[in-house]
Amino acid sequence: MISVLSLFGLLAACGDDASVDGSCASDLDCNRGFICLNGSCGQSACDGLGDCDTGQICIAATTGDSYCSGLECDPTLGTGCVVGEVCADGLCIPGGVADPCEGVTCMGTDVCVDGTCQPVGPGCTDDSQCAQGETCNMATSQCEPAGTPPVSSAACDVCEAASECPEGWSCSTIATGKACLPPCTSNNDCQTGWSCQTVDPAAGTMACAPAGYKCQGCVTAGCPAGQTCNTINGQCYAPQATCGTCQYDWECGATAACVKTSDGPRVCMERCSGGAACAAGTTCQMDQDDAMEVCKGACEAAGLPCDGQCQGTTPFCKNEVCVQCMDDTHCSDGGTCDANGFCTGCGGEQPYYWDGECVQCLEDSHCAAGTICNQQTKACGAEDDVCGQCADPYPACASVGGEFYCVQCTKDEDCGLGGTCNTATYSCEGGTVTPTNACETDADCDPGLTDYDLACDTGSGYCYDKNGGCDGVTAFCKGGGECLDLLSALTGAGGGGGGGIPGLPGMPGGGMTLPGLCECSIPFMDPVCGDATCLPLGQILGTGGGAGSGNYCFSLGL
């Protein structure tokens, strides 16, 4: 039984795009502590779970009162949280704030892993305890199909140097930042959906990397039983059956790969890396095109003709299969068209592979002295280029009032899985995670591109600005209050890049990013504001009532 939660101070994360008192179709359209009542968000008091409807939980506010709120996750039903958050008693909170398996009871023999109930095979200590065709994974004490490439929990771990990764691994820059990647000499050494890539051309270092060069979504969180991870977009799908037509390895599931047959089409074949046995009628062979050992012989007649339907990223028809290229002229500068009809390899002035393209640089160290790597174009440029310095968690660049700022997004692709970009405020809404790891001390709070004076709120695991500033990305509001972004404060949530933004002394934080204001309560010296003062928004903006209402932190001394 889930008890009343005393987490309300953590609940309303700054920048939450849910409605407090607006229209709704379900409880999750409302802020925490509110539920959908006849199409509008409202509050319903509770003393325990029994006072709330199915799909709701009872949570406590800082005032001591408790209210029904929508159930955000239920590991027993396989509904989890987005990457970077864990499920704690029905609520998604930043990873590390609480034990993700605390209070989770799984059915049958399922076990809780990172907050989600997952089926497991029989425990083992050696291969003799596993069924025929299976081996014992000593790291997990679980039986798994023979030849399954090892999946280390360290793969995709965030790092700054190789010393933070397992011995022999590399700390390499990919699309989501620096990550620990396992070494390899060919694709045969990598798990399905990953490929062996040159991550340091100068040193000749090779490592297994996810197909989309992104450590996000199911690449790090995994998929429910019976599904496979699309390592390009980070979402889970049902896998193709053996001999089913395919384009990418991930489509075939963890124990198979997408291989070209002698008849032309690419189909899913079981892998036999490490000497695993193949089914009757098939033999384990090294596929020369993909450099992987697979069981061949059963799928040679599989496949479908192109029928003139090739388009998009695979516009050419080759051997009855839609492909990316027919020759090197169809590939970007530095790329070559391989035997399977796909562009591979980088060189010359664009030696680095990035999100499907060959680029000049991935980080500043790849550029000459006095220049930096523009994170928008992946090209070397001048050090005073503001937009060139924009990177996670502010990867995009926008012009506001004639000045350029690093922002969370300018288009949907800048946001996490399922997220959309609000181009009025340049912020991501829905399906995206702004907090990273929970902080434990002030030293964990890095202001990055901002000018915030950060400290750690150990109760919530969020970093906050000592002067009451916020942006819902790097700096949050102490106690879980609302964060009002600068554009909404000055333009009434309109405008985006249109029109000038008046100068506003006293606005905390900022730097190369757009700052915001933390909600507070009168009296003026609200502890949320630290050295700043709690004032009505209209007074701050000099409008009396003006653009919006409520009280927010403002530094009178600046």
PDB file of C-alpha atoms in Angstrom, residues 86-89 96-104 113-116:
ATOM      1  CA  VAL A  86      13.187   7.117 -11.124  1.00  0.00           C
ATOM      2  CA  CYS A  87       9.801   5.984  -9.855  1.00  0.00           C
ATOM      3  CA  ALA A  88       9.338   6.515  -6.109  1.00  0.00           C
ATOM      4  CA  ASP A  89       5.903   5.598  -4.707  1.00  0.00           C
ATOM      5  CA  GLY A  96      19.455   9.409  -7.064  1.00  0.00           C
ATOM      6  CA  VAL A  97      17.020  11.298  -4.819  1.00  0.00           C
ATOM      7  CA  ALA A  98      15.436   8.038  -3.669  1.00  0.00           C
ATOM      8  CA  ASP A  99      15.925   4.314  -4.130  1.00  0.00           C
ATOM      9  CA  PRO A 100      13.992   3.641  -7.377  1.00  0.00           C
ATOM     10  CA  CYS A 101      12.953   0.207  -6.103  1.00  0.00           C
ATOM     11  CA  GLU A 102      11.846   1.380  -2.662  1.00  0.00           C
ATOM     12  CA  GLY A 103       8.266   0.266  -2.042  1.00  0.00           C
ATOM     13  CA  VAL A 104       8.055  -1.689  -5.326  1.00  0.00           C
ATOM     14  CA  VAL A 113      15.646  -3.033 -11.782  1.00  0.00           C
ATOM     15  CA  ASP A 114      15.958   0.780 -11.788  1.00  0.00           C
ATOM     16  CA  GLY A 115      12.356   1.149 -10.665  1.00  0.00           C
ATOM     17  CA  THR A 116      10.775  -1.232 -13.204  1.00  0.00           C
TER      18      THR A 116
END
